[in-house]
Coordinates of C-alpha atoms in Angstrom, one line a residue:
M1 CA 138.2 -10.4 -62.2
A2 CA 137.5 -6.9 -63.6
L3 CA 139.8 -4.2 -62.4
D4 CA 137.5 -1.3 -63.2
T5 CA 135.7 -1.4 -59.8
G6 CA 135.9 2.3 -59.1
N7 CA 136.1 1.7 -55.4
G8 CA 139.8 2.6 -54.7
A9 CA 140.6 4.5 -51.6
D10 CA 140.5 8.3 -52.0
E11 CA 143.9 8.8 -50.3
F12 CA 145.6 6.6 -52.9
R13 CA 143.8 8.2 -55.8
A14 CA 144.7 11.7 -54.5
H15 CA 148.4 11.0 -54.7
P16 CA 150.1 12.9 -57.5
D17 CA 151.9 9.7 -58.8
W18 CA 148.6 7.7 -58.9
K19 CA 147.7 6.2 -62.2
D20 CA 145.1 3.6 -62.9
V21 CA 146.5 0.3 -64.3
V22 CA 143.5 0.1 -66.5
P23 CA 141.5 3.3 -67.3
S24 CA 137.9 3.3 -66.5
I25 CA 135.4 2.7 -69.3
T26 CA 133.3 5.6 -68.1
D27 CA 136.1 8.2 -68.4
A28 CA 136.4 8.0 -72.2
P29 CA 134.1 10.2 -74.4
T30 CA 132.6 7.1 -76.0
L31 CA 132.6 3.4 -75.6
G32 CA 134.8 2.9 -78.6
D33 CA 137.4 5.4 -77.4
G34 CA 137.5 3.7 -74.0
L35 CA 138.1 0.3 -75.6
R36 CA 140.8 1.7 -77.9
I37 CA 142.7 3.5 -75.1
A38 CA 142.6 0.4 -73.0
R39 CA 143.9 -1.8 -75.8
E40 CA 146.8 0.7 -76.6
Q41 CA 147.8 0.9 -73.0
S42 CA 147.8 -2.9 -72.8
G43 CA 150.2 -3.1 -75.7
R44 CA 148.3 -5.9 -77.5
S45 CA 147.1 -5.9 -81.1
L46 CA 143.6 -6.5 -82.5
A47 CA 144.7 -9.8 -83.9
E48 CA 145.9 -11.0 -80.5
L49 CA 142.7 -9.9 -78.8
S50 CA 140.6 -11.4 -81.6
S51 CA 142.3 -14.8 -80.9
V52 CA 141.7 -14.4 -77.1
T53 CA 138.0 -13.4 -77.4
R54 CA 137.2 -15.4 -80.5
V55 CA 135.6 -12.3 -82.0
P56 CA 136.5 -11.4 -85.6
A57 CA 139.0 -8.5 -85.8
R58 CA 136.7 -6.4 -88.0
Y59 CA 134.0 -6.4 -85.3
L60 CA 136.6 -5.3 -82.7
T61 CA 137.7 -2.5 -85.1
A62 CA 134.0 -1.5 -85.5
L63 CA 133.6 -1.3 -81.7
E64 CA 136.6 0.9 -81.3
Q65 CA 135.4 3.2 -84.2
N66 CA 131.9 3.3 -82.9
D67 CA 130.7 1.9 -86.2
F68 CA 127.8 -0.2 -84.9
S69 CA 126.2 -0.5 -88.3
T70 CA 128.6 -3.3 -89.3
L71 CA 127.9 -5.4 -86.2
P72 CA 125.6 -8.4 -86.2
N73 CA 122.3 -8.5 -84.3
R74 CA 122.1 -7.0 -80.8
V75 CA 122.5 -10.2 -78.9
F76 CA 125.9 -11.1 -80.5
S77 CA 127.1 -7.4 -80.3
T78 CA 126.4 -7.4 -76.6
G79 CA 128.4 -10.6 -76.2
Y80 CA 131.3 -9.1 -78.2
V81 CA 131.4 -6.0 -76.0
R82 CA 131.4 -8.2 -72.8
A83 CA 134.2 -10.4 -74.1
Y84 CA 136.3 -7.5 -75.3
A85 CA 136.0 -5.6 -72.1
D86 CA 136.8 -8.7 -70.1
A87 CA 139.9 -9.3 -72.2
L88 CA 141.1 -5.7 -71.6
G89 CA 140.5 -5.9 -67.8
L90 CA 137.6 -3.5 -67.8
D91 CA 134.3 -3.8 -66.0
E92 CA 132.2 -5.7 -68.6
Q93 CA 128.9 -4.9 -67.0
L94 CA 129.6 -1.1 -67.2
A95 CA 130.7 -1.6 -70.8
V96 CA 127.5 -3.4 -71.7
E97 CA 125.4 -0.8 -70.1
R98 CA 127.2 2.0 -71.9
F99 CA 126.8 0.1 -75.2
K100 CA 123.1 -0.2 -74.6
R101 CA 122.8 3.6 -73.9
E102 CA 124.9 4.7 -76.9
T103 CA 123.2 2.2 -79.3
P104 CA 119.4 2.0 -78.6
D105 CA 117.7 -1.1 -80.0
P106 CA 116.0 -0.1 -83.3
S107 CA 113.6 -3.1 -83.2
V108 CA 111.8 -1.7 -80.1
P109 CA 109.8 1.4 -81.1
L110 CA 109.5 4.2 -78.7
Q111 CA 106.3 4.2 -76.7
A112 CA 104.2 7.2 -75.7
P113 CA 104.4 7.9 -72.0
V114 CA 101.6 6.2 -70.0
G115 CA 100.2 6.9 -66.6
V116 CA 98.2 9.7 -65.0
A117 CA 99.6 12.9 -63.8
F118 CA 99.8 13.3 -60.1
E119 CA 97.7 16.4 -60.3
D120 CA 94.9 14.5 -62.1
V121 CA 95.0 11.8 -59.4
R122 CA 94.6 14.4 -56.7
R123 CA 91.8 16.0 -58.6
Y124 CA 89.7 12.9 -59.1
S125 CA 90.6 11.0 -55.9
P126 CA 87.6 12.3 -53.8
R127 CA 85.2 11.4 -56.5
L128 CA 86.6 7.9 -57.0
I129 CA 86.5 7.3 -53.3
A130 CA 83.0 8.5 -53.0
A131 CA 81.8 6.3 -55.9
G132 CA 83.5 3.2 -54.4
L133 CA 81.9 3.8 -51.0
A134 CA 78.5 4.3 -52.6
L135 CA 78.8 1.0 -54.5
V136 CA 79.8 -0.8 -51.3
M137 CA 77.0 0.7 -49.3
A138 CA 74.5 -0.3 -52.1
V139 CA 75.6 -3.9 -52.1
V140 CA 75.5 -4.2 -48.3
G141 CA 72.1 -2.5 -48.2
W142 CA 70.7 -4.8 -50.8
N143 CA 71.8 -7.9 -48.9
V144 CA 70.4 -6.6 -45.6
F145 CA 67.1 -5.9 -47.3
Q146 CA 66.9 -9.4 -48.8
R147 CA 67.6 -11.0 -45.4
V148 CA 65.0 -8.8 -43.6
S149 CA 62.3 -9.5 -46.2
L150 CA 62.8 -13.3 -46.0
M151 CA 62.5 -13.3 -42.2
R152 CA 59.2 -14.6 -40.9
A153 CA 57.7 -14.6 -37.4
P154 CA 57.4 -18.1 -35.9
Q155 CA 53.9 -19.7 -36.4
P156 CA 52.3 -22.6 -34.6
S157 CA 52.2 -25.9 -36.4
D158 CA 49.0 -27.0 -38.1
I159 CA 49.5 -30.7 -37.0
A160 CA 47.2 -31.4 -34.0
A161 CA 48.8 -34.8 -33.2
I162 CA 51.7 -36.8 -34.4
P163 CA 50.6 -40.0 -36.3
E164 CA 51.6 -43.3 -34.6
S165 CA 53.3 -44.5 -37.8
W166 CA 55.8 -41.7 -37.6
T167 CA 57.0 -42.9 -34.2
L168 CA 56.9 -46.6 -34.8
G169 CA 58.3 -46.5 -38.4
A170 CA 55.5 -48.7 -39.8
V171 CA 51.7 -49.0 -40.0
P172 CA 50.3 -50.1 -36.6
G173 CA 49.3 -53.7 -36.5
Q174 CA 51.5 -54.8 -39.5
S175 CA 55.0 -56.1 -39.8
L176 CA 57.2 -56.5 -42.8
R177 CA 59.3 -59.6 -43.2
L178 CA 61.6 -60.6 -46.1
S179 CA 61.7 -64.3 -47.2
A180 CA 64.0 -66.2 -49.6
P181 CA 63.5 -65.5 -53.3
Q182 CA 60.9 -67.8 -54.9
P183 CA 61.5 -69.5 -58.3
A184 CA 59.9 -68.2 -61.4
P185 CA 56.5 -69.5 -62.3
P186 CA 56.3 -72.6 -64.5
D187 CA 54.8 -70.7 -67.4
Q188 CA 57.9 -68.4 -67.6
T189 CA 60.6 -71.1 -67.9
I190 CA 62.2 -72.1 -71.2
P191 CA 61.4 -75.7 -72.1
A192 CA 64.3 -78.1 -72.7
L193 CA 65.2 -78.7 -76.3
Y194 CA 63.9 -82.1 -77.5
V195 CA 66.3 -84.2 -79.6
T196 CA 65.0 -87.2 -81.4
P197 CA 66.9 -90.2 -80.0
G198 CA 69.1 -91.8 -82.6
L199 CA 68.6 -89.2 -85.2
E200 CA 71.9 -87.5 -84.9
T201 CA 73.7 -90.8 -84.7
Q202 CA 72.0 -92.0 -87.9
L203 CA 72.8 -88.8 -89.8
T204 CA 76.4 -88.3 -88.7
G205 CA 77.5 -91.7 -87.5
V206 CA 78.7 -90.2 -84.2
D207 CA 76.9 -90.7 -80.9
P208 CA 76.4 -87.3 -79.3
T209 CA 76.1 -88.8 -75.8
S210 CA 79.7 -90.3 -76.0
A211 CA 82.5 -87.9 -75.2
E212 CA 85.1 -90.3 -76.7
A213 CA 83.2 -90.5 -80.0
L214 CA 82.9 -86.7 -80.2
A215 CA 86.7 -86.3 -79.5
A216 CA 87.6 -89.0 -82.1
A217 CA 85.4 -87.4 -84.7
A218 CA 86.9 -84.0 -84.1
A219 CA 90.4 -85.4 -84.4
A220 CA 89.7 -87.4 -87.5
S221 CA 87.9 -84.7 -89.6
P222 CA 88.6 -81.2 -88.3
V223 CA 86.4 -78.4 -89.5
Q224 CA 88.0 -76.3 -92.2
R225 CA 87.2 -73.1 -93.8
A226 CA 85.2 -73.3 -97.0
F227 CA 85.8 -71.2 -100.0
N228 CA 84.0 -67.8 -99.8
P229 CA 84.0 -65.8 -103.0
R230 CA 84.5 -62.2 -102.1
G231 CA 85.5 -60.7 -105.4
A232 CA 86.0 -61.6 -109.1
I233 CA 86.7 -65.2 -110.0
Y234 CA 88.8 -66.0 -113.0
G235 CA 89.8 -69.2 -114.7
A236 CA 87.8 -72.4 -115.1
S237 CA 84.3 -73.1 -114.0
A238 CA 83.5 -74.4 -110.6
S239 CA 82.6 -77.9 -112.0
A240 CA 85.9 -78.2 -113.9
S241 CA 88.3 -77.2 -111.1
Q242 CA 89.5 -78.6 -107.8
V243 CA 92.0 -75.9 -106.9
V244 CA 91.2 -72.3 -106.2
I245 CA 93.8 -69.6 -105.4
Q246 CA 92.4 -66.5 -103.6
A247 CA 94.2 -63.3 -102.7
R248 CA 94.0 -62.1 -99.1
K249 CA 95.1 -58.6 -100.2
A250 CA 96.1 -56.9 -103.4
A251 CA 98.9 -58.9 -105.1
S252 CA 100.0 -60.0 -108.5
L253 CA 99.5 -63.6 -109.7
V254 CA 101.0 -65.1 -112.9
I255 CA 100.3 -68.6 -114.4
R256 CA 102.9 -69.8 -116.9
M257 CA 102.7 -72.9 -119.1
A258 CA 105.4 -75.4 -119.4
D259 CA 106.7 -73.8 -122.6
G260 CA 106.9 -70.4 -121.0
R261 CA 103.6 -68.9 -122.3
V262 CA 101.6 -66.8 -119.9
L263 CA 98.2 -68.3 -119.3
F264 CA 97.0 -65.8 -116.7
A265 CA 98.5 -62.6 -115.3
R266 CA 96.6 -60.1 -113.2
Q267 CA 96.9 -57.8 -110.2
L268 CA 94.2 -59.3 -108.0
A269 CA 92.4 -57.3 -105.4
A270 CA 91.6 -58.6 -101.9
G271 CA 89.0 -61.4 -102.3
D272 CA 89.7 -62.1 -106.1
A273 CA 90.3 -65.7 -107.0
W274 CA 91.5 -67.9 -109.9
R275 CA 90.2 -71.4 -110.6
A276 CA 92.8 -73.9 -111.9
P277 CA 91.6 -76.3 -114.6
V278 CA 91.9 -80.0 -113.8
G279 CA 95.0 -81.7 -115.3
L280 CA 96.7 -78.4 -116.3
T281 CA 100.5 -78.4 -116.3
A282 CA 101.6 -75.0 -115.3
M283 CA 103.6 -73.0 -112.8
V284 CA 102.0 -70.6 -110.2
D285 CA 104.2 -67.5 -109.8
A286 CA 103.2 -65.3 -106.9
S287 CA 106.4 -63.2 -106.8
S288 CA 107.2 -62.2 -103.2
D289 CA 103.6 -62.1 -102.0
F290 CA 103.1 -65.9 -102.0
A291 CA 102.0 -65.9 -98.4
D292 CA 99.1 -63.6 -99.3
F293 CA 97.3 -66.3 -101.4
D294 CA 95.0 -68.9 -99.8
V295 CA 94.7 -72.3 -101.5
Y296 CA 91.3 -74.1 -101.5
L297 CA 91.2 -77.8 -102.4
N298 CA 87.8 -79.2 -103.2
G299 CA 86.2 -76.1 -101.7
E300 CA 88.0 -76.3 -98.3
H301 CA 91.0 -74.3 -97.1
G302 CA 94.3 -76.1 -97.7
G303 CA 96.7 -73.5 -96.4
T304 CA 98.6 -70.8 -98.3
L305 CA 101.2 -70.8 -101.0
T306 CA 104.6 -71.8 -99.5
A307 CA 106.9 -70.6 -102.3
E308 CA 107.1 -67.9 -105.0
Q309 CA 106.7 -70.6 -107.7
T310 CA 104.5 -73.6 -107.1
P311 CA 103.8 -76.4 -109.6
L312 CA 100.1 -76.5 -110.3
A313 CA 100.3 -80.3 -110.7
Q314 CA 101.3 -80.6 -107.1
L315 CA 98.1 -78.8 -105.9
N316 CA 95.9 -80.9 -108.2
V317 CA 97.4 -84.1 -106.8
R318 CA 96.7 -83.0 -103.3
A319 CA 93.1 -82.1 -104.2
Q320 CA 92.6 -85.5 -105.8
A321 CA 94.0 -87.3 -102.8
L322 CA 91.8 -85.4 -100.4
A323 CA 88.8 -86.2 -102.6
R324 CA 89.5 -89.9 -102.6
Q325 CA 90.0 -89.9 -98.9
A326 CA 86.7 -88.0 -98.3
A327 CA 84.9 -90.5 -100.6
I328 CA 86.3 -93.5 -98.6
E329 CA 85.3 -91.9 -95.3
V330 CA 81.7 -91.3 -96.6
A331 CA 81.4 -94.8 -97.9
A332 CA 82.7 -96.2 -94.6
R333 CA 80.2 -94.1 -92.6
T334 CA 77.4 -95.1 -94.9
Q335 CA 78.2 -98.8 -94.6
A336 CA 78.5 -98.6 -90.8
A337 CA 75.2 -96.8 -90.6
G338 CA 73.6 -99.5 -92.8
I339 CA 75.0 -102.3 -90.7
E340 CA 73.9 -100.6 -87.5
A341 CA 70.4 -100.1 -88.9
Q342 CA 70.2 -103.8 -89.9
E343 CA 71.3 -104.9 -86.4
R344 CA 68.7 -102.6 -84.8
A345 CA 66.0 -104.0 -87.1
A346 CA 67.0 -107.6 -86.3
T347 CA 66.9 -106.7 -82.6
V348 CA 63.5 -105.2 -82.9
E349 CA 62.3 -108.3 -84.9
A350 CA 63.7 -110.7 -82.3
A351 CA 62.0 -108.8 -79.5
M352 CA 58.7 -108.8 -81.3
T353 CA 59.0 -112.6 -82.0
T354 CA 59.8 -113.2 -78.3
T355 CA 56.8 -111.2 -77.2
A356 CA 54.5 -113.0 -79.6
G357 CA 55.7 -116.4 -78.5
G358 CA 55.3 -115.5 -74.9

């Protein structure tokens, strides 16, 4: 607690032996003199007070010598004054206020005095009051004039009699009833799609009316994505290739022969593809972007590359196996369709023979 309160009793201060324990900061000629006198009377050195306040000794010396030019910015200097006064037992608030009076802030320029002299206010007060009253009276008078001009005397109505429909809510003699909504006229309906009986079964080998047949067909031959060229295509021609490698996004693809020679190396853009020749023995090197390459076998999607290096012979073997399987399925469906057609023809012939005999 600061000892420099300045509120001691007058009878004690008037005693001839009275002496302040800590001199007041306001009694010294300057702030620096007051800080120096208080430090000398406390018997402590600048080094000791620097350790207590954590303020460099050169700044404490500058405060005692009123050398404010060597101090840092005003915020830190104010904090140093407050800490030094508190360590010496002085009133830090009085010390800060005196510091601000003796060292004005150079960053804030002096402003010209503003305001109006009291004599000017007294001189122009009646005119200002009169102008304000005149403005208020003008606004009030204008509103009153508008209201009076819009007022009209009551006039009798031009309607001789009230129509009966106004009182009944409808035309006399008629009633309005709502019925259920009617269906659309026949000429506005969409005709049902006509499907030739047996045509889809004959073309696909699957009866569209049988849910079991549709489910079995979907499980046996799922629909796959077909190859869609969306960029440049390198490598062999379409008739001499069963394997196509297509880049999903920009990535590098290298094809190396068995003896180490590079057959193909390119930075493919998204959609670019490379066709592999049939029977080629090589290694597909997709570096670390192998998952960004789609593999198409016989024109249908066969997944993506699963490793950084994939033998091309492995992809060609898969393509050939899928081609043989597809050929077997087509032959089986064709044979079944032919047998079914023969049975249907025999049935029709037998029916015609029975009808002719009868």
